[in-house]
XYZ file of C-alpha atoms in Angstrom:
784
model
C 92.650 60.339 103.490
C 91.348 62.262 100.448
C 93.499 62.335 97.325
C 93.947 66.059 97.775
C 95.037 65.819 101.369
C 97.267 62.894 100.439
C 98.919 65.048 97.814
C 99.443 67.796 100.369
C 101.374 65.430 102.578
C 103.248 64.030 99.594
C 104.384 67.511 98.662
C 105.574 68.178 102.182
C 107.920 65.239 102.064
C 108.695 64.897 98.366
C 109.741 68.434 97.465
C 112.386 68.712 100.213
C 113.801 65.414 98.908
C 114.273 67.055 95.523
C 116.491 69.630 97.202
C 118.511 66.919 98.920
C 118.916 65.150 95.611
C 120.729 68.207 94.275
C 117.859 69.908 92.430
C 117.854 72.596 95.110
C 115.625 75.644 95.379
C 117.355 78.021 92.985
C 114.602 79.326 90.733
C 115.984 82.490 89.222
C 113.548 81.773 86.371
C 110.261 80.103 87.344
C 109.952 76.741 85.580
C 106.456 77.560 84.362
C 104.951 80.990 83.578
C 102.120 81.737 85.975
C 99.784 82.294 83.035
C 100.257 78.622 82.107
C 100.174 77.303 85.684
C 96.890 75.571 86.561
C 97.610 75.967 90.278
C 97.030 79.746 90.222
C 94.351 79.862 87.528
C 91.007 81.449 88.431
C 88.085 82.634 86.308
C 88.144 86.121 84.837
C 90.135 88.321 82.509
C 93.660 86.984 82.086
C 96.960 88.858 81.588
C 97.185 90.444 78.151
C 93.430 90.502 77.516
C 92.873 94.164 78.446
C 94.668 97.483 78.899
C 93.920 100.231 81.417
C 94.879 103.903 81.414
C 96.805 106.001 83.889
C 94.789 107.240 86.861
C 96.385 110.664 86.342
C 93.996 111.194 83.413
C 91.022 110.986 85.766
C 92.151 113.966 87.867
C 91.397 116.336 84.989
C 87.659 116.073 85.604
C 87.328 114.283 88.929
C 89.826 116.155 91.096
C 90.946 119.511 92.467
C 87.536 121.015 93.232
C 86.132 119.635 96.514
C 88.355 117.323 98.625
C 85.441 116.025 100.676
C 83.423 114.943 97.639
C 85.678 114.503 94.625
C 86.695 110.937 93.775
C 90.341 111.840 93.074
C 91.726 113.114 96.391
C 89.757 110.631 98.481
C 91.040 107.722 96.396
C 94.636 108.995 96.605
C 94.547 108.760 100.372
C 93.010 105.292 100.442
C 94.784 101.977 100.923
C 93.348 101.018 97.523
C 95.661 103.528 95.848
C 98.566 102.407 98.068
C 98.044 98.647 97.658
C 101.329 98.367 95.725
C 103.267 100.572 98.164
C 102.285 98.794 101.379
C 105.494 97.556 103.074
C 103.604 94.796 104.895
C 102.373 93.550 101.524
C 105.887 93.355 100.071
C 107.252 91.449 103.060
C 104.252 89.076 103.117
C 104.479 88.466 99.355
C 108.173 87.629 99.694
C 107.445 84.996 102.332
C 104.553 83.651 100.230
C 106.962 83.147 97.347
C 109.355 81.173 99.518
C 106.469 79.106 100.864
C 105.339 78.488 97.295
C 108.822 77.235 96.372
C 108.676 74.893 99.336
C 105.233 73.510 98.530
C 104.953 73.387 94.734
C 108.482 73.884 93.447
C 107.986 77.380 92.031
C 107.157 80.852 93.401
C 104.039 81.134 91.258
C 101.731 81.588 94.244
C 103.041 85.167 94.324
C 100.907 85.747 91.249
C 97.842 85.644 93.493
C 99.249 88.587 95.462
C 100.085 90.601 92.344
C 96.648 90.323 90.755
C 95.013 92.344 93.563
C 97.872 94.643 94.621
C 99.249 95.383 91.124
C 96.097 94.850 89.030
C 97.166 97.189 86.194
C 100.512 95.427 85.757
C 98.874 92.019 86.160
C 96.198 92.674 83.544
C 98.741 94.084 81.110
C 101.094 91.108 81.471
C 103.842 92.491 83.712
C 103.268 89.902 86.430
C 105.907 87.657 84.921
C 108.209 86.967 86.693
C 105.886 86.940 89.720
C 108.279 88.887 91.991
C 106.952 92.323 90.866
C 110.315 93.190 89.267
C 108.667 93.977 85.918
C 106.107 96.364 87.418
C 106.541 99.962 86.316
C 104.995 103.432 86.206
C 101.313 103.491 87.207
C 101.340 99.833 88.204
C 102.437 101.211 91.566
C 99.145 103.084 91.978
C 97.474 99.923 93.219
C 93.755 99.464 92.716
C 93.222 102.434 90.448
C 90.332 104.098 88.651
C 90.144 102.025 85.460
C 90.445 98.711 87.281
C 87.181 99.358 89.109
C 85.435 101.430 86.462
C 86.042 98.961 83.646
C 84.835 95.934 85.623
C 82.043 93.878 84.120
C 79.436 91.914 86.072
C 79.948 88.203 85.251
C 76.343 87.627 86.353
C 75.023 90.586 84.356
C 72.114 88.682 82.843
C 70.515 87.829 86.187
C 71.225 91.330 87.489
C 69.572 92.781 84.376
C 66.486 90.581 84.789
C 66.163 91.492 88.473
C 66.561 87.929 89.752
C 69.981 88.279 91.413
C 69.430 91.216 93.746
C 65.790 91.826 93.051
C 63.727 93.996 90.749
C 62.982 96.840 93.150
C 64.158 99.377 90.569
C 62.794 102.385 92.432
C 64.142 101.655 95.904
C 67.116 99.279 95.871
C 68.422 100.451 92.492
C 67.273 104.086 92.890
C 65.954 104.424 89.376
C 62.789 105.947 87.974
C 59.714 104.244 89.446
C 58.758 102.453 86.237
C 62.257 101.138 85.399
C 62.829 97.557 84.377
C 63.302 95.575 81.161
C 61.196 97.063 78.375
C 60.202 100.188 80.340
C 62.070 102.685 78.169
C 63.258 104.838 81.077
C 66.606 106.585 80.813
C 68.181 104.089 83.240
C 66.709 101.095 81.466
C 67.763 102.241 78.011
C 71.300 102.735 79.362
C 71.171 99.310 81.032
C 70.147 97.742 77.702
C 73.296 99.129 76.046
C 75.504 97.900 78.895
C 73.922 94.466 78.694
C 74.933 94.116 75.043
C 78.480 95.256 75.763
C 78.775 92.893 78.723
C 77.832 89.908 76.579
C 80.547 90.749 74.041
C 83.204 91.199 76.739
C 82.384 87.928 78.471
C 82.289 85.991 75.200
C 86.098 86.250 75.226
C 86.495 84.660 78.680
C 87.758 81.069 78.554
C 88.362 78.082 80.754
C 91.987 77.086 81.285
C 91.259 74.380 78.727
C 90.559 76.995 76.036
C 86.789 76.541 75.793
C 84.310 79.426 76.339
C 83.521 80.018 80.018
C 80.082 81.509 79.356
C 77.254 79.589 77.740
C 74.738 80.709 75.100
C 72.513 82.028 77.911
C 75.294 84.504 78.902
C 75.812 82.792 82.253
C 78.913 80.968 83.562
C 78.756 77.341 82.452
C 79.636 75.858 85.906
C 76.351 76.000 87.816
C 78.033 76.172 91.221
C 79.992 79.297 90.319
C 77.692 81.959 91.791
C 80.155 84.605 93.029
C 83.455 85.932 91.717
C 85.933 86.558 94.541
C 89.587 86.585 95.480
C 90.798 88.676 92.511
C 88.500 87.119 89.911
C 87.731 90.341 88.081
C 86.324 90.708 84.579
C 87.661 93.777 82.726
C 86.322 95.343 79.547
C 89.036 95.821 76.903
C 87.003 98.602 75.268
C 87.709 101.396 77.780
C 84.074 102.138 78.584
C 84.108 103.666 82.053
C 81.259 102.205 84.032
C 79.504 103.829 86.962
C 76.262 103.872 88.973
C 74.471 106.787 87.268
C 72.516 106.606 84.021
C 72.278 110.411 83.683
C 76.032 111.150 83.619
C 76.689 113.289 80.547
C 79.472 115.138 78.774
C 82.322 112.736 79.557
C 85.283 112.839 77.104
C 85.416 109.038 77.153
C 83.032 106.156 76.579
C 80.820 105.494 79.569
C 78.207 102.943 80.526
C 75.547 102.845 83.202
C 76.372 99.899 85.483
C 74.079 98.502 88.125
C 77.029 96.317 89.098
C 78.798 99.361 90.522
C 76.013 99.936 93.034
C 75.729 96.219 93.786
C 77.058 94.562 96.930
C 78.504 91.824 94.687
C 80.968 94.290 93.186
C 83.057 94.076 96.367
C 83.293 90.283 96.351
C 85.801 90.638 93.486
C 88.669 91.115 95.926
C 87.294 90.674 99.444
C 86.631 86.941 99.681
C 90.176 85.661 99.372
C 90.993 81.966 99.052
C 94.014 79.915 98.043
C 93.598 78.435 94.537
C 96.959 76.610 94.706
C 95.778 74.220 97.386
C 92.423 73.743 95.658
C 94.001 72.889 92.278
C 96.823 70.662 93.541
C 95.425 67.525 91.926
C 95.838 69.223 88.532
C 99.489 70.213 88.856
C 101.210 69.773 85.511
C 98.054 70.122 83.420
C 98.811 72.023 80.226
C 96.583 74.918 79.184
C 94.297 74.513 76.215
C 93.756 70.754 76.434
C 90.069 71.186 75.640
C 88.813 68.989 78.473
C 90.188 69.825 81.944
C 88.011 71.979 84.182
C 89.864 73.161 87.291
C 88.159 73.161 90.700
C 88.625 76.929 91.021
C 86.737 77.362 87.755
C 83.770 75.424 89.076
C 83.489 76.759 92.624
C 83.108 80.258 94.037
C 86.131 81.462 95.982
C 84.235 81.292 99.289
C 84.010 77.490 98.989
C 87.691 76.614 99.511
C 90.810 77.327 101.670
C 90.003 80.692 103.256
C 92.403 83.584 103.688
C 89.908 86.422 104.131
C 86.096 86.335 104.312
C 84.934 89.963 104.627
C 82.343 89.725 101.868
C 80.980 86.401 103.102
C 80.625 87.853 106.589
C 78.536 90.663 105.113
C 76.424 88.263 103.071
C 75.667 86.198 106.175
C 74.461 89.279 108.084
C 71.107 91.048 108.069
C 72.662 93.765 105.925
C 73.506 91.320 103.143
C 69.889 90.205 102.754
C 67.626 91.764 100.158
C 66.706 95.252 101.296
C 69.339 95.284 104.029
C 68.673 96.374 107.606
C 68.873 99.473 109.827
C 72.340 100.219 111.159
C 73.458 100.409 114.783
C 74.897 103.289 116.807
C 76.502 105.886 114.495
C 75.044 103.962 111.549
C 71.442 104.051 112.842
C 68.861 105.207 110.306
C 68.106 108.472 112.117
C 71.739 109.644 111.968
C 73.232 107.836 108.963
C 71.995 108.430 105.416
C 72.067 105.965 102.534
C 70.261 105.770 99.214
C 68.227 102.836 100.555
C 64.645 103.123 101.819
C 64.545 104.152 105.506
C 68.330 104.656 105.301
C 68.883 100.928 105.544
C 72.350 99.495 104.934
C 72.172 96.971 102.093
C 75.508 97.165 100.259
C 79.175 97.460 101.191
C 79.217 100.845 99.442
C 76.629 102.242 101.867
C 79.370 102.411 104.517
C 82.688 102.267 102.653
C 81.645 104.702 99.908
C 79.025 106.617 101.828
C 76.913 109.206 100.029
C 77.944 112.852 100.294
C 76.148 115.768 98.587
C 78.014 117.292 95.660
C 79.049 116.758 92.065
C 81.069 113.874 90.667
C 83.071 116.120 88.324
C 83.806 119.842 88.141
C 84.222 120.786 84.485
C 81.344 118.767 83.082
C 77.575 119.201 83.326
C 77.577 116.818 86.303
C 74.302 117.109 88.217
C 74.251 118.066 91.877
C 73.410 114.900 93.785
C 72.142 115.437 97.323
C 70.245 112.248 98.121
C 67.137 114.386 98.649
C 64.579 114.490 95.792
C 63.678 118.054 96.770
C 67.188 119.405 96.161
C 68.831 116.865 93.828
C 69.341 117.817 90.190
C 69.006 114.135 89.237
C 65.457 112.917 88.636
C 66.704 109.514 87.469
C 68.500 108.756 90.773
C 66.818 111.102 93.271
C 67.925 109.353 96.470
C 71.621 108.975 95.611
C 74.339 111.441 96.482
C 77.970 111.146 95.293
C 79.742 108.012 96.566
C 82.799 109.242 98.463
C 85.782 107.282 97.134
C 87.601 107.137 100.466
C 87.111 103.341 100.756
C 88.017 103.560 104.432
C 89.115 100.339 106.139
C 91.175 99.603 109.235
C 94.796 99.873 108.044
C 95.760 102.887 110.111
C 99.480 102.198 110.535
C 100.524 102.052 106.866
C 98.719 105.289 105.975
C 100.647 107.167 108.681
C 103.857 105.389 107.697
C 103.663 106.327 104.016
C 102.777 109.952 104.758
C 105.699 110.246 107.167
C 108.182 109.359 104.410
C 107.425 112.557 102.459
C 109.426 115.710 103.341
C 107.047 118.464 104.298
C 104.388 116.111 105.648
C 102.925 117.083 109.006
C 104.305 113.829 110.423
C 107.545 113.702 108.409
C 110.161 111.271 109.719
C 113.564 111.092 107.957
C 114.178 107.564 109.251
C 111.022 106.340 107.568
C 111.978 108.154 104.380
C 115.371 106.410 104.338
C 113.900 102.987 105.063
C 111.112 103.154 102.495
C 113.060 104.936 99.762
C 115.961 102.512 99.406
C 115.102 102.181 95.725
C 113.775 99.567 93.331
C 117.055 97.665 93.111
C 116.906 96.984 96.866
C 113.197 96.669 97.714
C 111.372 96.565 94.330
C 109.165 99.270 95.908
C 109.752 102.296 93.695
C 108.342 105.649 94.747
C 109.632 107.278 91.561
C 106.989 105.376 89.582
C 103.364 106.377 89.280
C 101.761 109.203 91.204
C 103.775 110.859 93.970
C 102.546 110.288 97.504
C 100.091 112.930 98.705
C 100.773 113.182 102.470
C 97.803 115.466 103.087
C 95.403 112.982 101.465
C 97.029 110.106 103.374
C 96.719 111.859 106.743
C 93.090 112.784 106.074
C 92.471 109.127 105.242
C 94.192 108.127 108.493
C 91.834 110.458 110.372
C 88.845 108.824 108.692
C 90.242 105.417 109.626
C 90.491 106.464 113.274
C 86.869 107.579 113.181
C 85.802 104.349 111.481
C 87.495 102.303 114.204
C 85.750 104.324 116.897
C 82.399 103.867 115.133
C 82.892 100.114 114.776
C 82.104 99.049 118.354
C 80.557 100.054 121.650
C 80.233 98.667 125.173
C 76.572 97.999 126.028
C 74.439 96.308 128.712
C 77.002 96.799 131.490
C 75.926 95.331 134.821
C 77.431 94.160 138.091
C 76.438 91.104 140.114
C 77.833 92.116 143.475
C 76.744 88.912 145.160
C 78.877 86.789 142.867
C 81.490 89.510 142.231
C 80.705 89.403 138.513
C 81.013 92.119 135.863
C 78.944 91.691 132.701
C 79.129 93.684 129.460
C 78.582 93.383 125.735
C 80.835 94.367 122.878
C 78.421 95.500 120.192
C 79.595 95.051 116.607
C 78.306 98.089 114.703
C 79.780 97.067 111.336
C 78.382 94.899 108.543
C 81.016 92.161 108.842
C 82.928 90.502 111.633
C 84.695 92.680 114.145
C 87.495 92.778 113.172
C 87.682 91.833 109.496
C 90.069 92.003 106.555
C 93.540 90.551 106.104
C 93.970 88.403 109.228
C 97.756 88.092 109.591
C 98.849 89.955 112.715
C 95.634 91.983 112.887
C 93.857 91.817 116.236
C 91.471 93.555 118.606
C 91.610 93.023 122.345
C 89.865 94.033 125.553
C 91.970 95.454 128.358
C 90.410 95.680 131.833
C 92.066 97.594 134.673
C 90.514 97.058 138.117
C 91.093 99.531 140.957
C 90.419 99.429 144.692
C 88.872 102.154 146.852
C 92.200 104.011 146.961
C 92.334 104.019 143.143
C 95.229 101.567 143.200
C 95.458 99.083 140.346
C 94.870 95.638 141.808
C 94.327 93.561 138.656
C 94.782 93.970 134.897
C 93.450 91.700 132.186
C 95.355 91.632 128.886
C 98.073 94.146 129.791
C 100.088 95.585 126.905
C 103.805 96.247 127.346
C 104.665 99.399 125.395
C 108.419 98.798 125.656
C 108.202 95.322 124.124
C 105.350 96.406 121.847
C 103.092 93.446 122.521
C 100.639 91.856 124.926
C 102.117 90.354 128.051
C 101.854 86.620 128.674
C 101.093 85.909 125.025
C 101.389 82.166 124.358
C 104.048 81.086 121.834
C 105.569 84.573 121.706
C 109.180 84.427 122.953
C 109.426 88.222 123.326
C 106.121 88.687 125.136
C 106.980 89.805 128.699
C 105.804 87.521 131.520
C 102.713 88.377 133.520
C 103.000 89.838 137.009
C 101.050 88.286 139.882
C 98.170 90.725 139.444
C 97.957 90.316 135.648
C 95.961 87.886 133.506
C 96.126 87.034 129.806
C 92.644 86.086 128.565
C 92.613 84.646 125.057
C 88.816 84.865 124.890
C 89.186 88.662 124.900
C 91.706 88.768 122.064
C 89.700 88.811 118.834
C 91.591 87.479 115.820
C 91.822 84.783 113.171
C 94.719 82.315 113.261
C 95.210 79.671 110.609
C 96.930 76.298 110.900
C 98.729 74.142 108.377
C 99.157 70.413 107.916
C 101.942 71.253 105.437
C 104.123 72.904 108.079
C 102.785 70.861 110.990
C 101.876 74.050 112.873
C 98.740 74.305 114.973
C 98.965 78.088 114.520
C 100.836 79.659 111.630
C 101.470 82.919 109.805
C 102.257 80.965 106.609
C 98.963 81.957 104.992
C 100.048 80.542 101.599
C 100.387 77.118 103.274
C 97.330 77.351 105.523
C 94.686 74.745 104.926
C 92.666 75.017 108.143
C 91.810 77.527 110.866
C 92.890 77.377 114.510
C 91.069 80.348 115.997
C 88.344 82.709 114.848
C 86.475 84.334 117.731
C 85.814 87.618 115.938
C 82.439 89.133 116.783
C 79.737 88.417 114.171
C 77.649 91.170 112.568
C 73.977 91.530 113.381
C 71.784 88.696 112.123
C 74.715 86.388 111.354
C 73.381 83.196 109.742
C 75.437 80.547 111.519
C 73.671 77.710 109.675
C 75.035 78.900 106.325
C 78.421 80.045 107.638
C 80.252 76.673 107.328
C 79.679 76.623 103.563
C 81.678 79.859 103.400
C 84.312 78.805 105.985
C 83.060 81.656 108.158
C 81.821 79.970 111.347
C 83.746 80.575 114.606
C 86.701 78.305 115.334
C 88.110 77.656 118.800
C 91.211 75.641 119.701
C 91.487 74.235 116.209
C 87.886 73.061 115.811
C 84.766 74.608 114.265
C 82.677 76.070 117.080
C 79.270 77.221 115.797
C 77.979 77.375 119.390
C 80.805 79.721 120.449
C 78.217 82.521 120.312
C 74.613 82.120 121.442
C 71.661 82.532 119.108
C 70.957 85.894 120.771
C 74.544 87.005 120.130
C 74.340 86.007 116.466
C 71.015 87.783 116.129
C 72.191 90.928 117.908
C 75.755 91.024 116.599
C 77.549 91.169 119.936
C 79.705 89.225 122.370
C 78.410 89.087 125.955
C 81.041 88.539 128.628
C 81.061 87.783 132.376
C 84.173 88.269 134.476
C 84.885 87.560 138.144
C 86.124 90.563 140.128
C 88.617 90.689 142.997
C 87.023 91.165 146.407
C 88.490 94.663 146.829
C 87.355 95.917 143.404
C 85.827 99.372 143.437
C 86.012 100.491 139.779
C 86.871 98.862 136.448
C 88.115 100.592 133.309
C 87.230 98.578 130.181
C 88.998 99.442 126.916
C 88.805 97.989 123.419
C 91.987 98.288 121.338
C 92.833 97.600 117.693
C 96.148 96.784 116.021
C 96.859 96.778 112.276
C 99.794 94.466 112.865
C 101.518 92.800 115.766
C 105.132 92.391 116.857
C 104.737 88.649 116.422
C 103.782 88.952 112.749
C 106.598 91.358 111.933
C 109.080 89.070 113.713
C 107.789 86.193 111.610
C 108.276 88.155 108.384
C 111.772 89.209 109.458
C 112.922 85.706 110.357
C 111.404 83.964 107.344
C 113.026 86.432 104.955
C 116.371 86.481 106.747
C 116.411 82.693 107.015
C 117.413 82.947 110.664
C 115.851 82.550 114.060
C 112.907 80.346 114.890
C 112.188 79.066 111.406
C 108.862 77.350 110.938
C 109.110 75.364 107.703
C 110.181 71.737 108.186
C 113.940 71.221 107.761
C 114.531 68.463 105.180
C 117.864 67.569 106.790
C 118.528 68.873 110.309
C 122.116 67.571 110.071
C 123.044 70.112 107.412
C 123.996 73.668 108.427
C 121.509 75.269 106.061
C 117.799 74.753 105.657
C 117.015 74.213 101.989
C 113.483 75.484 102.558
C 114.871 79.005 103.050
C 116.101 80.448 99.781
C 115.360 84.175 99.763
C 118.874 85.220 100.688
C 120.529 83.003 98.048
C 118.177 82.760 95.060
C 118.605 85.557 92.448
C 114.823 85.518 91.964
C 114.529 87.303 95.349
C 117.497 89.671 94.871
C 115.289 92.786 94.980
C 113.129 91.475 97.832
C 115.575 89.949 100.306
C 116.177 93.250 102.144
C 112.549 93.319 103.278
C 113.324 91.144 106.319
C 115.519 93.797 107.910
C 113.480 96.691 106.512
C 110.076 95.606 107.835
C 111.584 94.947 111.258
C 113.330 98.341 111.359
C 110.114 100.061 110.261
C 108.202 98.355 113.047
C 110.849 99.066 115.674
C 110.995 102.734 114.761
C 107.198 103.099 114.518
C 105.889 100.673 117.130
C 104.380 103.579 119.066
C 102.437 104.830 116.042
C 98.711 103.977 116.319
C 97.993 100.771 114.458
C 101.272 99.188 115.473
C 100.566 100.485 118.963
C 97.053 99.632 120.161
C 94.502 102.197 119.020
C 91.654 102.885 121.439
C 88.313 102.126 119.793
C 86.042 102.630 122.796
C 86.286 102.771 126.592
C 84.070 102.879 129.675
C 84.504 103.040 133.456
C 82.226 101.003 135.714
C 81.607 101.300 139.443
C 81.781 97.772 140.828
C 82.614 98.291 144.482
C 81.062 97.687 147.879
C 79.499 100.127 150.282
C 76.605 99.430 152.621
C 74.288 96.408 152.706
C 70.863 96.952 151.202
C 69.284 95.709 154.400
C 70.754 98.726 156.153
C 69.439 101.304 153.700
C 65.958 102.770 153.356
C 64.720 102.558 149.761
C 63.678 105.647 147.840
C 60.022 106.588 147.567
C 59.757 104.696 144.270
C 61.240 101.642 145.996
C 64.525 101.918 144.048
C 67.690 101.652 146.039
C 69.660 104.862 146.734
C 72.266 105.491 144.046
C 74.626 106.966 146.631
C 75.005 103.565 148.190
C 77.226 101.222 146.174
C 75.969 98.063 147.774
C 77.610 94.699 148.299
C 74.914 92.025 148.193
C 76.385 88.991 149.859
C 75.177 85.578 150.989
C 74.139 86.905 154.414
C 71.828 89.454 152.792
C 70.271 86.826 150.548
C 69.677 84.536 153.513
C 68.150 87.405 155.492
C 65.618 88.193 152.769
C 64.837 84.517 152.276
C 64.202 84.078 156.002
C 61.614 86.898 155.905
C 59.575 85.668 152.944
C 55.837 85.930 153.663
C 56.575 87.375 157.100
C 55.045 90.616 158.372
C 57.203 93.557 159.301
C 58.920 92.954 162.638
C 62.166 93.564 164.433
C 63.713 90.595 162.644
C 62.189 91.647 159.318
C 62.574 95.440 159.262
C 60.699 97.939 157.113
C 63.603 98.574 154.820
C 63.270 95.044 153.456
C 59.673 95.732 152.364
C 60.674 97.289 149.056
C 57.250 97.086 147.402
C 55.416 98.526 150.440
C 53.069 95.564 150.722
C 53.569 95.142 154.482
C 55.011 91.665 153.903
C 58.532 90.632 152.950
C 57.832 88.583 149.837
C 59.438 87.402 146.619
C 58.702 90.781 145.004
C 61.003 92.468 147.486
C 63.802 90.104 146.590
C 63.214 90.714 142.885
C 63.312 94.489 143.337
C 66.510 94.319 145.360
C 68.107 91.931 142.933
C 67.298 94.147 139.954
C 68.478 97.291 141.710
C 71.786 95.754 142.623
C 72.548 93.809 139.427
C 71.925 90.417 141.065
C 70.231 88.139 138.473
C 67.180 86.750 140.243
C 65.513 83.585 139.039
């Protein structure tokens, strides 16, 4: 057993013993400030090292002129701007704090949640205590303008030299053709200034031990640290707003041209999430500033340890993440989808999640018209770029609708939701009186874009029927640049539902039925409130696409305790096109099945094509099949888990240190003053789900659907082929064993009464192997 894994087990058994010894779990004041706790330390700007300004200031120039283009209104509707108002986040953070108490004796793991959901408050030092109680004003505006536009590239030197993402200044970077170090172009001169500023900013970044993190070559000292992820952001304290255009002029604030903001690596800052607590366990108790200790999380990129979310890694392992990118699929194909890349390739996350739209980035400044077309663009320095739309659309449909519905006057206003969400800061910590008011119109427009994004994400392709074997085959094509589905894994799932009908259009079999009354899939294993399956129903786990973790700390093979997860139990999500399975294990991104890594879960063709190919046996009476692909933001099972863990009741999943006592010392939310303003989330999140379980996102949202004719009609031996030797489409044939034997018996035989003309499909005058091949192809029977 490794020392780390040994310590994990020691913590499982030792910390509960502390409670039994009378030390308990009452941590109204955390024993160690998170800023001094090595378990949550990661590289980057630390609390108190920078200040950011209110996002309201940005609306003056970047809002109220064109809702489809302007950064302001699109951002206000995004989940980025609502990251600190997401009710699922608050409930999950509360449970993470309790889990942290259980595992390490303090709730400091909550700090990891705050740094990405309350980045303004975290940067400015209001993350202590780590229960969000000190957050105020614009902290509640989530991932806001200055957080992104004051970020600095920690690998700026290699980006500047063109050795990180390449030196194709004209195409990939969309700069003047002769750009590059020493060229003197407008973009390069601006990049030179940014380079100098970056070096000064990063000179102030330190190891936990107090030593400089960057060496004299302006690169991180640990050689293995090659990506910043999981909330490891580097913020300039000088208030220079950084963006992707060198010819922006007239701004009333400092600005810098930043190649980082058009780089795919920009998005790794938050979208490769790992658990630093488990990685740094061996260094618990280390004091900051000792001059010698280097923590594991300071040496390794976030993708290299204890995964929570791997969206960026999934992109990097795809064809799109390679230099120059690749053509998109379906609605993202190069002939219908425009990017700033050559041939409309997709090469960065921004190409899809901040897609180019023609317009101006500001309305009261001399902002050039950017169209993406050199013939019409007013920008000669970036002729192929339009304005990046700041909608940042993802898949969280349910919360957008939920937040909008809490505002009187909203098109979907619901007074119950208003009452539940607006209980006030003293009850839920969530405070809608702080920061910007909710904009229900922007939220509902964002929800519409999310619906469209979900529909664009997948398609059913290569549908065929093998009537001889009663088999239905189809592919689910992933049309995104990461796994399908991706993002925060807890409770999020996608599933295939198949309804099979007979000749009278009566339902005779259903695969993965969903019970709308219970609000969950039927026959779901380990779900006590999942209704049982009827005799004509089947639950098929292979067709439920999700990521489940497991934990040696809790002893669970499958768990929702993401803060205590140290392994994965299931990950059958569909890979993106060109997925590099050989490199996936290094990023903890390979498929996992039944608790074990399963790199061969998909075939090489499936990895290359970015799809999952499926074969299903059909009932004998099947005539048609309706295949549907559904998506859920969250599941009943996850919300039940959050409710029970916060309440401290029900089917609790942390080990009980003493089953003979009436209380479980692992569950402290309802009794510890530290959680006073969070403990109501157990009831609140459950009531929100109950009241809104029919809202798309909580209810399955239809991504794509198709109907297939699978039934029987006449035998091909009884039907004359068409003139081109194809079989008549009006005849839905049933190729059975008798037909196969009949053709086989006539091989190399001339036409006769026993070998009739209608078996001679190629017109050769002889019943031969070609006839069998033609029949097999026409009727979906794979012939070998």
